[in-house]
């Protein structure tokens, strides 16, 4: 194992992570809801309730403002092969519905409740994600 | 009140995803590449996120209802079944392929990068297919 110190951003990542956790805290204590991105997106597609529209709207607009205004300057890199993007999108969708959650619902919310199901889910998807990158390479 | 909370929460989630590096698929894949030149940053996202989320869980335990008067709805399932493991395994393969999960897929639209606009419709098709599959299995 070799640590890539040039890419490593412990301060920004801890700070950003704390903001994500604070978002989950607020939704739970304020509205009694679990902040699971895949569940919120699926429900938004099937029945457009106002709170989900408002949540997703501010979720999309905030990075737009931060990037357009130049307050946050991050260059994004993507996988080069289109098939990885397409197949990845489909499998992320199928898997998060079948497994009842994704990185936010199981990772940030479920682990904080010590949910047994979430611990199993997070260990499983971390393992298969790492194996996928190991076998196919970064592809970036 | 519920809508103000939803707006604030979405705003914090979007800013946090961007600042933490989760919106950058190349960085996510750099974290998953443990045997290569590894970028451990996302472990710190998880750490920072879990601390705050855990505080939220403790606060919620001491309340009879949420601040907006709604019931606190927390999933109480404990059963580890095949659907959970198969679903999480499939999710992980997809995450490793593209470096994008559902939160960043939504927030990423704000970056205006074309890849997120390709990812989103296919993700929605996958979500609906997965929902159907969960009911059928």
PDB file of C-alpha atoms in Angstrom:
ATOM      1  CA  UNK A   1       0.000   0.000   0.000  1.00  0.00           C
ATOM      2  CA  UNK A   2       1.278   3.395  -1.084  1.00  0.00           C
ATOM      3  CA  UNK A   3      -0.362   6.598   0.092  1.00  0.00           C
ATOM      4  CA  UNK A   4      -0.922   9.252  -2.565  1.00  0.00           C
ATOM      5  CA  UNK A   5       0.005  12.321  -0.499  1.00  0.00           C
ATOM      6  CA  UNK A   6      -0.504  14.704  -3.412  1.00  0.00           C
ATOM      7  CA  UNK A   7      -4.186  13.808  -3.724  1.00  0.00           C
ATOM      8  CA  UNK A   8      -4.736  13.441   0.065  1.00  0.00           C
ATOM      9  CA  UNK A   9      -7.036  16.142   1.515  1.00  0.00           C
ATOM     10  CA  UNK A  10      -7.659  15.195   5.173  1.00  0.00           C
ATOM     11  CA  UNK A  11      -8.796  18.669   6.329  1.00  0.00           C
ATOM     12  CA  UNK A  12     -11.251  19.418   3.496  1.00  0.00           C
ATOM     13  CA  UNK A  13     -12.567  15.862   3.570  1.00  0.00           C
ATOM     14  CA  UNK A  14     -13.142  15.825   7.346  1.00  0.00           C
ATOM     15  CA  UNK A  15     -14.806  19.252   7.178  1.00  0.00           C
ATOM     16  CA  UNK A  16     -16.969  18.287   4.178  1.00  0.00           C
ATOM     17  CA  UNK A  17     -17.804  14.979   5.845  1.00  0.00           C
ATOM     18  CA  UNK A  18     -18.905  16.817   9.002  1.00  0.00           C
ATOM     19  CA  UNK A  19     -21.229  18.958   6.855  1.00  0.00           C
ATOM     20  CA  UNK A  20     -22.741  15.785   5.354  1.00  0.00           C
ATOM     21  CA  UNK A  21     -23.223  14.382   8.865  1.00  0.00           C
ATOM     22  CA  UNK A  22     -24.761  17.663  10.030  1.00  0.00           C
ATOM     23  CA  UNK A  23     -27.213  17.466   7.109  1.00  0.00           C
ATOM     24  CA  UNK A  24     -28.212  13.975   8.297  1.00  0.00           C
ATOM     25  CA  UNK A  25     -28.512  15.213  11.924  1.00  0.00           C
ATOM     26  CA  UNK A  26     -30.752  18.082  10.854  1.00  0.00           C
ATOM     27  CA  UNK A  27     -33.081  15.910   8.768  1.00  0.00           C
ATOM     28  CA  UNK A  28     -33.351  13.305  11.559  1.00  0.00           C
ATOM     29  CA  UNK A  29     -33.837  15.655  14.536  1.00  0.00           C
ATOM     30  CA  UNK A  30     -35.760  18.271  12.539  1.00  0.00           C
ATOM     31  CA  UNK A  31     -38.070  16.099  10.470  1.00  0.00           C
ATOM     32  CA  UNK A  32     -37.606  12.566  11.793  1.00  0.00           C
ATOM     33  CA  UNK A  33     -36.215  11.326   8.493  1.00  0.00           C
ATOM     34  CA  UNK A  34     -33.219   9.266   7.430  1.00  0.00           C
ATOM     35  CA  UNK A  35     -31.028  11.039   4.877  1.00  0.00           C
ATOM     36  CA  UNK A  36     -30.707   8.269   2.289  1.00  0.00           C
ATOM     37  CA  UNK A  37     -29.972   9.655  -1.173  1.00  0.00           C
ATOM     38  CA  UNK A  38     -31.148   6.613  -3.169  1.00  0.00           C
ATOM     39  CA  UNK A  39     -34.430   6.387  -1.260  1.00  0.00           C
ATOM     40  CA  UNK A  40     -35.130  10.108  -1.595  1.00  0.00           C
ATOM     41  CA  UNK A  41     -34.379  10.037  -5.344  1.00  0.00           C
ATOM     42  CA  UNK A  42     -36.577   6.970  -5.968  1.00  0.00           C
ATOM     43  CA  UNK A  43     -39.466   8.452  -3.997  1.00  0.00           C
ATOM     44  CA  UNK A  44     -39.052  11.743  -5.836  1.00  0.00           C
ATOM     45  CA  UNK A  45     -39.436   9.940  -9.168  1.00  0.00           C
ATOM     46  CA  UNK A  46     -42.518   8.014  -8.014  1.00  0.00           C
ATOM     47  CA  UNK A  47     -44.356  10.680  -5.966  1.00  0.00           C
ATOM     48  CA  UNK A  48     -43.247  14.284  -5.959  1.00  0.00           C
ATOM     49  CA  UNK A  49     -43.680  15.358  -2.333  1.00  0.00           C
ATOM     50  CA  UNK A  50     -42.762  18.962  -1.644  1.00  0.00           C
ATOM     51  CA  UNK A  51     -40.055  18.353   0.974  1.00  0.00           C
ATOM     52  CA  UNK A  52     -38.149  16.030  -1.382  1.00  0.00           C
ATOM     53  CA  UNK A  53     -38.353  18.574  -4.210  1.00  0.00           C
ATOM     54  CA  UNK A  54     -36.992  21.256  -1.865  1.00  0.00           C
ATOM     55  CA  UNK A  55     -34.255  18.949  -0.504  1.00  0.00           C
ATOM     56  CA  UNK A  56     -33.020  17.844  -3.948  1.00  0.00           C
ATOM     57  CA  UNK A  57     -33.283  21.368  -5.359  1.00  0.00           C
ATOM     58  CA  UNK A  58     -30.974  22.799  -2.674  1.00  0.00           C
ATOM     59  CA  UNK A  59     -28.717  19.721  -2.975  1.00  0.00           C
ATOM     60  CA  UNK A  60     -28.175  20.525  -6.677  1.00  0.00           C
ATOM     61  CA  UNK A  61     -28.149  24.327  -6.490  1.00  0.00           C
ATOM     62  CA  UNK A  62     -25.624  24.641  -3.630  1.00  0.00           C
ATOM     63  CA  UNK A  63     -22.677  23.058  -5.513  1.00  0.00           C
ATOM     64  CA  UNK A  64     -23.722  25.067  -8.573  1.00  0.00           C
ATOM     65  CA  UNK A  65     -23.460  28.349  -6.611  1.00  0.00           C
ATOM     66  CA  UNK A  66     -20.213  27.346  -4.895  1.00  0.00           C
ATOM     67  CA  UNK A  67     -18.569  26.390  -8.200  1.00  0.00           C
ATOM     68  CA  UNK A  68     -19.959  29.215 -10.375  1.00  0.00           C
ATOM     69  CA  UNK A  69     -18.951  31.868  -7.839  1.00  0.00           C
ATOM     70  CA  UNK A  70     -15.466  30.382  -7.619  1.00  0.00           C
ATOM     71  CA  UNK A  71     -15.807  29.900  -3.830  1.00  0.00           C
ATOM     72  CA  UNK A  72     -14.875  26.253  -4.297  1.00  0.00           C
ATOM     73  CA  UNK A  73     -12.426  25.456  -7.063  1.00  0.00           C
ATOM     74  CA  UNK A  74     -12.332  21.720  -7.719  1.00  0.00           C
ATOM     75  CA  UNK A  75     -11.622  20.103 -11.064  1.00  0.00           C
ATOM     76  CA  UNK A  76     -13.599  16.904 -11.579  1.00  0.00           C
ATOM     77  CA  UNK A  77     -12.208  13.824 -13.306  1.00  0.00           C
ATOM     78  CA  UNK A  78     -14.353  10.998 -14.711  1.00  0.00           C
ATOM     79  CA  UNK A  79     -13.822   7.471 -15.967  1.00  0.00           C
ATOM     80  CA  UNK A  80     -12.706   7.607 -19.603  1.00  0.00           C
ATOM     81  CA  UNK A  81     -14.779   4.679 -20.885  1.00  0.00           C
ATOM     82  CA  UNK A  82     -18.463   5.444 -21.434  1.00  0.00           C
ATOM     83  CA  UNK A  83     -19.480   1.859 -20.681  1.00  0.00           C
ATOM     84  CA  UNK A  84     -18.140   2.213 -17.120  1.00  0.00           C
ATOM     85  CA  UNK A  85     -20.324   5.276 -16.592  1.00  0.00           C
ATOM     86  CA  UNK A  86     -23.451   3.639 -18.060  1.00  0.00           C
ATOM     87  CA  UNK A  87     -23.102   0.233 -16.449  1.00  0.00           C
ATOM     88  CA  UNK A  88     -21.985   1.866 -13.187  1.00  0.00           C
ATOM     89  CA  UNK A  89     -25.109   4.046 -13.121  1.00  0.00           C
ATOM     90  CA  UNK A  90     -27.414   1.092 -13.739  1.00  0.00           C
ATOM     91  CA  UNK A  91     -25.773  -1.160 -11.143  1.00  0.00           C
ATOM     92  CA  UNK A  92     -25.670   1.620  -8.514  1.00  0.00           C
ATOM     93  CA  UNK A  93     -29.425   2.041  -9.057  1.00  0.00           C
ATOM     94  CA  UNK A  94     -30.327  -1.653  -8.948  1.00  0.00           C
ATOM     95  CA  UNK A  95     -28.009  -2.350  -6.000  1.00  0.00           C
ATOM     96  CA  UNK A  96     -29.122   0.533  -3.808  1.00  0.00           C
ATOM     97  CA  UNK A  97     -32.801  -0.408  -4.201  1.00  0.00           C
ATOM     98  CA  UNK A  98     -32.226  -4.129  -3.701  1.00  0.00           C
ATOM     99  CA  UNK A  99     -29.907  -3.463  -0.756  1.00  0.00           C
ATOM    100  CA  UNK A 100     -32.227  -0.797   0.740  1.00  0.00           C
ATOM    101  CA  UNK A 101     -29.680   1.997   0.769  1.00  0.00           C
ATOM    102  CA  UNK A 102     -26.455   3.533  -0.448  1.00  0.00           C
ATOM    103  CA  UNK A 103     -23.412   5.372   0.875  1.00  0.00           C
ATOM    104  CA  UNK A 104     -25.477   7.978   2.722  1.00  0.00           C
ATOM    105  CA  UNK A 105     -28.336   5.842   4.086  1.00  0.00           C
ATOM    106  CA  UNK A 106     -26.231   2.859   5.159  1.00  0.00           C
ATOM    107  CA  UNK A 107     -22.841   4.599   5.488  1.00  0.00           C
ATOM    108  CA  UNK A 108     -23.586   7.900   7.234  1.00  0.00           C
ATOM    109  CA  UNK A 109     -26.986   7.224   8.862  1.00  0.00           C
ATOM    110  CA  UNK A 110     -27.046   3.453   9.397  1.00  0.00           C
ATOM    111  CA  UNK A 111     -23.570   3.041  10.882  1.00  0.00           C
ATOM    112  CA  UNK A 112     -24.239   5.911  13.312  1.00  0.00           C
ATOM    113  CA  UNK A 113     -27.225   3.917  14.645  1.00  0.00           C
ATOM    114  CA  UNK A 114     -25.082   0.759  14.821  1.00  0.00           C
ATOM    115  CA  UNK A 115     -27.573  -0.935  12.502  1.00  0.00           C
ATOM    116  CA  UNK A 116     -26.468  -4.509  11.862  1.00  0.00           C
ATOM    117  CA  UNK A 117     -27.901  -4.403   8.328  1.00  0.00           C
ATOM    118  CA  UNK A 118     -25.961  -1.238   7.521  1.00  0.00           C
ATOM    119  CA  UNK A 119     -22.665  -2.641   8.855  1.00  0.00           C
ATOM    120  CA  UNK A 120     -23.087  -5.688   6.582  1.00  0.00           C
ATOM    121  CA  UNK A 121     -24.093  -3.503   3.614  1.00  0.00           C
ATOM    122  CA  UNK A 122     -21.154  -1.078   4.007  1.00  0.00           C
ATOM    123  CA  UNK A 123     -18.566  -3.871   4.405  1.00  0.00           C
ATOM    124  CA  UNK A 124     -20.040  -5.642   1.352  1.00  0.00           C
ATOM    125  CA  UNK A 125     -20.137  -2.650  -1.009  1.00  0.00           C
ATOM    126  CA  UNK A 126     -16.721  -1.382   0.103  1.00  0.00           C
ATOM    127  CA  UNK A 127     -15.284  -4.829  -0.658  1.00  0.00           C
ATOM    128  CA  UNK A 128     -16.900  -5.250  -4.100  1.00  0.00           C
ATOM    129  CA  UNK A 129     -16.065  -1.647  -5.062  1.00  0.00           C
ATOM    130  CA  UNK A 130     -12.397  -2.126  -4.128  1.00  0.00           C
ATOM    131  CA  UNK A 131     -12.259  -5.479  -5.960  1.00  0.00           C
ATOM    132  CA  UNK A 132     -13.814  -3.865  -9.070  1.00  0.00           C
ATOM    133  CA  UNK A 133     -11.156  -1.117  -9.126  1.00  0.00           C
ATOM    134  CA  UNK A 134      -8.428  -3.692  -8.427  1.00  0.00           C
ATOM    135  CA  UNK A 135      -9.535  -5.862 -11.368  1.00  0.00           C
ATOM    136  CA  UNK A 136     -10.345  -3.141 -13.917  1.00  0.00           C
ATOM    137  CA  UNK A 137      -7.997  -0.366 -12.839  1.00  0.00           C
ATOM    138  CA  UNK A 138      -8.982   3.256 -12.146  1.00  0.00           C
ATOM    139  CA  UNK A 139     -10.061   3.922 -15.728  1.00  0.00           C
ATOM    140  CA  UNK A 140      -9.787   7.684 -15.132  1.00  0.00           C
TER     141      UNK A 140
ATOM    142  CA  UNK B   1     -40.730  24.339   9.235  1.00  0.00           C
ATOM    143  CA  UNK B   2     -40.316  20.949   7.549  1.00  0.00           C
ATOM    144  CA  UNK B   3     -39.465  22.659   4.262  1.00  0.00           C
ATOM    145  CA  UNK B   4     -36.896  24.973   5.872  1.00  0.00           C
ATOM    146  CA  UNK B   5     -35.226  21.924   7.399  1.00  0.00           C
ATOM    147  CA  UNK B   6     -35.268  20.104   4.040  1.00  0.00           C
ATOM    148  CA  UNK B   7     -33.714  23.133   2.304  1.00  0.00           C
ATOM    149  CA  UNK B   8     -30.998  23.562   4.963  1.00  0.00           C
ATOM    150  CA  UNK B   9     -30.212  19.862   5.025  1.00  0.00           C
ATOM    151  CA  UNK B  10     -29.994  19.634   1.232  1.00  0.00           C
ATOM    152  CA  UNK B  11     -27.772  22.701   1.167  1.00  0.00           C
ATOM    153  CA  UNK B  12     -25.359  21.242   3.771  1.00  0.00           C
ATOM    154  CA  UNK B  13     -25.363  17.859   2.008  1.00  0.00           C
ATOM    155  CA  UNK B  14     -24.529  19.451  -1.363  1.00  0.00           C
ATOM    156  CA  UNK B  15     -21.781  21.698   0.036  1.00  0.00           C
ATOM    157  CA  UNK B  16     -20.338  18.813   2.070  1.00  0.00           C
ATOM    158  CA  UNK B  17     -20.239  16.461  -0.920  1.00  0.00           C
ATOM    159  CA  UNK B  18     -18.434  19.093  -3.003  1.00  0.00           C
ATOM    160  CA  UNK B  19     -15.932  20.220  -0.339  1.00  0.00           C
ATOM    161  CA  UNK B  20     -15.153  16.684   0.844  1.00  0.00           C
ATOM    162  CA  UNK B  21     -14.222  15.482  -2.668  1.00  0.00           C
ATOM    163  CA  UNK B  22     -17.110  13.015  -2.978  1.00  0.00           C
ATOM    164  CA  UNK B  23     -18.326  14.875  -6.073  1.00  0.00           C
ATOM    165  CA  UNK B  24     -15.093  14.022  -7.884  1.00  0.00           C
ATOM    166  CA  UNK B  25     -15.375  10.467  -9.293  1.00  0.00           C
ATOM    167  CA  UNK B  26     -11.616  10.315  -9.885  1.00  0.00           C
ATOM    168  CA  UNK B  27     -11.017  10.955  -6.174  1.00  0.00           C
ATOM    169  CA  UNK B  28     -13.602   8.362  -5.119  1.00  0.00           C
ATOM    170  CA  UNK B  29     -11.912   5.759  -7.316  1.00  0.00           C
ATOM    171  CA  UNK B  30      -8.540   6.847  -5.888  1.00  0.00           C
ATOM    172  CA  UNK B  31      -9.901   5.896  -2.452  1.00  0.00           C
ATOM    173  CA  UNK B  32     -11.177   2.531  -3.693  1.00  0.00           C
ATOM    174  CA  UNK B  33      -7.787   1.788  -5.289  1.00  0.00           C
ATOM    175  CA  UNK B  34      -6.279   0.436  -2.050  1.00  0.00           C
ATOM    176  CA  UNK B  35      -3.595  -1.643  -3.731  1.00  0.00           C
ATOM    177  CA  UNK B  36      -2.462   1.240  -5.965  1.00  0.00           C
ATOM    178  CA  UNK B  37      -1.448   4.768  -5.075  1.00  0.00           C
ATOM    179  CA  UNK B  38      -4.065   5.166  -2.365  1.00  0.00           C
ATOM    180  CA  UNK B  39      -5.901   8.399  -1.472  1.00  0.00           C
ATOM    181  CA  UNK B  40      -7.330   7.806   2.051  1.00  0.00           C
ATOM    182  CA  UNK B  41      -9.330  11.085   2.042  1.00  0.00           C
ATOM    183  CA  UNK B  42     -12.767   9.485   1.876  1.00  0.00           C
ATOM    184  CA  UNK B  43     -12.139   7.638   5.134  1.00  0.00           C
ATOM    185  CA  UNK B  44     -11.993  11.125   6.667  1.00  0.00           C
ATOM    186  CA  UNK B  45     -15.314  12.038   5.015  1.00  0.00           C
ATOM    187  CA  UNK B  46     -16.800   8.956   6.657  1.00  0.00           C
ATOM    188  CA  UNK B  47     -15.197   9.866  10.013  1.00  0.00           C
ATOM    189  CA  UNK B  48     -16.422  13.477  10.003  1.00  0.00           C
ATOM    190  CA  UNK B  49     -19.839  12.400   8.786  1.00  0.00           C
ATOM    191  CA  UNK B  50     -20.293   9.636  11.338  1.00  0.00           C
ATOM    192  CA  UNK B  51     -19.405  11.847  14.306  1.00  0.00           C
ATOM    193  CA  UNK B  52     -22.094  14.409  13.419  1.00  0.00           C
ATOM    194  CA  UNK B  53     -24.613  11.762  12.421  1.00  0.00           C
ATOM    195  CA  UNK B  54     -24.029   9.942  15.731  1.00  0.00           C
ATOM    196  CA  UNK B  55     -24.711  13.162  17.646  1.00  0.00           C
ATOM    197  CA  UNK B  56     -27.970  13.347  15.685  1.00  0.00           C
ATOM    198  CA  UNK B  57     -28.889   9.799  16.705  1.00  0.00           C
ATOM    199  CA  UNK B  58     -28.259  10.653  20.393  1.00  0.00           C
ATOM    200  CA  UNK B  59     -30.340  13.836  20.109  1.00  0.00           C
ATOM    201  CA  UNK B  60     -33.182  11.958  18.392  1.00  0.00           C
ATOM    202  CA  UNK B  61     -33.210   9.333  21.170  1.00  0.00           C
ATOM    203  CA  UNK B  62     -34.045  12.000  23.741  1.00  0.00           C
ATOM    204  CA  UNK B  63     -36.987  13.339  21.798  1.00  0.00           C
ATOM    205  CA  UNK B  64     -40.529  12.041  21.549  1.00  0.00           C
ATOM    206  CA  UNK B  65     -41.015  13.706  18.147  1.00  0.00           C
ATOM    207  CA  UNK B  66     -38.981  15.635  15.578  1.00  0.00           C
ATOM    208  CA  UNK B  67     -38.690  19.447  15.777  1.00  0.00           C
ATOM    209  CA  UNK B  68     -41.436  19.868  13.171  1.00  0.00           C
ATOM    210  CA  UNK B  69     -43.755  17.615  15.200  1.00  0.00           C
ATOM    211  CA  UNK B  70     -43.420  14.581  12.924  1.00  0.00           C
ATOM    212  CA  UNK B  71     -42.773  11.091  14.220  1.00  0.00           C
ATOM    213  CA  UNK B  72     -39.116  10.058  14.151  1.00  0.00           C
ATOM    214  CA  UNK B  73     -38.981   7.354  11.496  1.00  0.00           C
ATOM    215  CA  UNK B  74     -35.990   5.062  11.849  1.00  0.00           C
ATOM    216  CA  UNK B  75     -35.808   1.677  10.102  1.00  0.00           C
ATOM    217  CA  UNK B  76     -35.765  -1.048  12.746  1.00  0.00           C
ATOM    218  CA  UNK B  77     -35.090  -4.095  10.581  1.00  0.00           C
ATOM    219  CA  UNK B  78     -32.351  -6.358  11.922  1.00  0.00           C
ATOM    220  CA  UNK B  79     -32.568  -9.237   9.476  1.00  0.00           C
ATOM    221  CA  UNK B  80     -29.572  -9.866   7.227  1.00  0.00           C
ATOM    222  CA  UNK B  81     -31.017 -11.410   4.068  1.00  0.00           C
ATOM    223  CA  UNK B  82     -29.810 -12.300   0.598  1.00  0.00           C
ATOM    224  CA  UNK B  83     -31.353  -9.172  -0.940  1.00  0.00           C
ATOM    225  CA  UNK B  84     -29.318  -6.911   1.346  1.00  0.00           C
ATOM    226  CA  UNK B  85     -26.026  -8.632   0.578  1.00  0.00           C
ATOM    227  CA  UNK B  86     -26.684  -9.095  -3.161  1.00  0.00           C
ATOM    228  CA  UNK B  87     -27.903  -5.491  -3.466  1.00  0.00           C
ATOM    229  CA  UNK B  88     -24.908  -4.054  -1.600  1.00  0.00           C
ATOM    230  CA  UNK B  89     -22.525  -6.217  -3.671  1.00  0.00           C
ATOM    231  CA  UNK B  90     -24.078  -4.981  -6.965  1.00  0.00           C
ATOM    232  CA  UNK B  91     -24.033  -1.391  -5.677  1.00  0.00           C
ATOM    233  CA  UNK B  92     -20.316  -1.690  -4.895  1.00  0.00           C
ATOM    234  CA  UNK B  93     -19.463  -2.961  -8.392  1.00  0.00           C
ATOM    235  CA  UNK B  94     -21.326  -0.005  -9.923  1.00  0.00           C
ATOM    236  CA  UNK B  95     -19.644   2.439  -7.529  1.00  0.00           C
ATOM    237  CA  UNK B  96     -16.229   1.039  -8.440  1.00  0.00           C
ATOM    238  CA  UNK B  97     -16.994   1.258 -12.170  1.00  0.00           C
ATOM    239  CA  UNK B  98     -18.098   4.908 -12.245  1.00  0.00           C
ATOM    240  CA  UNK B  99     -17.000   6.407  -8.906  1.00  0.00           C
ATOM    241  CA  UNK B 100     -20.448   7.962  -8.446  1.00  0.00           C
ATOM    242  CA  UNK B 101     -23.124   7.063  -5.869  1.00  0.00           C
ATOM    243  CA  UNK B 102     -26.681   8.510  -5.629  1.00  0.00           C
ATOM    244  CA  UNK B 103     -25.930  11.581  -3.426  1.00  0.00           C
ATOM    245  CA  UNK B 104     -23.102  12.883  -5.625  1.00  0.00           C
ATOM    246  CA  UNK B 105     -25.117  11.875  -8.721  1.00  0.00           C
ATOM    247  CA  UNK B 106     -27.734  14.471  -7.724  1.00  0.00           C
ATOM    248  CA  UNK B 107     -25.359  17.132  -6.364  1.00  0.00           C
ATOM    249  CA  UNK B 108     -23.075  16.644  -9.373  1.00  0.00           C
ATOM    250  CA  UNK B 109     -25.760  18.014 -11.702  1.00  0.00           C
ATOM    251  CA  UNK B 110     -24.917  21.397 -10.167  1.00  0.00           C
ATOM    252  CA  UNK B 111     -21.370  21.104 -11.533  1.00  0.00           C
ATOM    253  CA  UNK B 112     -22.919  21.076 -15.033  1.00  0.00           C
ATOM    254  CA  UNK B 113     -20.460  18.327 -16.054  1.00  0.00           C
ATOM    255  CA  UNK B 114     -21.957  16.283 -18.913  1.00  0.00           C
ATOM    256  CA  UNK B 115     -21.117  12.937 -17.265  1.00  0.00           C
ATOM    257  CA  UNK B 116     -23.595  13.572 -14.432  1.00  0.00           C
ATOM    258  CA  UNK B 117     -26.357  14.246 -16.980  1.00  0.00           C
ATOM    259  CA  UNK B 118     -25.588  10.905 -18.643  1.00  0.00           C
ATOM    260  CA  UNK B 119     -25.411   9.107 -15.269  1.00  0.00           C
ATOM    261  CA  UNK B 120     -28.723  10.387 -13.826  1.00  0.00           C
ATOM    262  CA  UNK B 121     -31.282   8.921 -16.285  1.00  0.00           C
ATOM    263  CA  UNK B 122     -29.537   5.521 -16.287  1.00  0.00           C
ATOM    264  CA  UNK B 123     -29.400   5.628 -12.467  1.00  0.00           C
ATOM    265  CA  UNK B 124     -33.165   6.247 -12.338  1.00  0.00           C
ATOM    266  CA  UNK B 125     -33.801   3.298 -14.697  1.00  0.00           C
ATOM    267  CA  UNK B 126     -31.611   1.161 -12.403  1.00  0.00           C
ATOM    268  CA  UNK B 127     -33.450   2.345  -9.267  1.00  0.00           C
ATOM    269  CA  UNK B 128     -36.823   1.429 -10.775  1.00  0.00           C
ATOM    270  CA  UNK B 129     -35.495  -1.926 -12.020  1.00  0.00           C
ATOM    271  CA  UNK B 130     -34.060  -2.621  -8.546  1.00  0.00           C
ATOM    272  CA  UNK B 131     -37.333  -1.695  -6.891  1.00  0.00           C
ATOM    273  CA  UNK B 132     -39.175  -4.104  -9.170  1.00  0.00           C
ATOM    274  CA  UNK B 133     -36.587  -6.813  -8.495  1.00  0.00           C
ATOM    275  CA  UNK B 134     -36.870  -6.323  -4.704  1.00  0.00           C
ATOM    276  CA  UNK B 135     -40.610  -6.912  -4.923  1.00  0.00           C
ATOM    277  CA  UNK B 136     -40.203  -9.926  -7.214  1.00  0.00           C
ATOM    278  CA  UNK B 137     -37.439 -11.759  -5.302  1.00  0.00           C
TER     279      UNK B 137
END
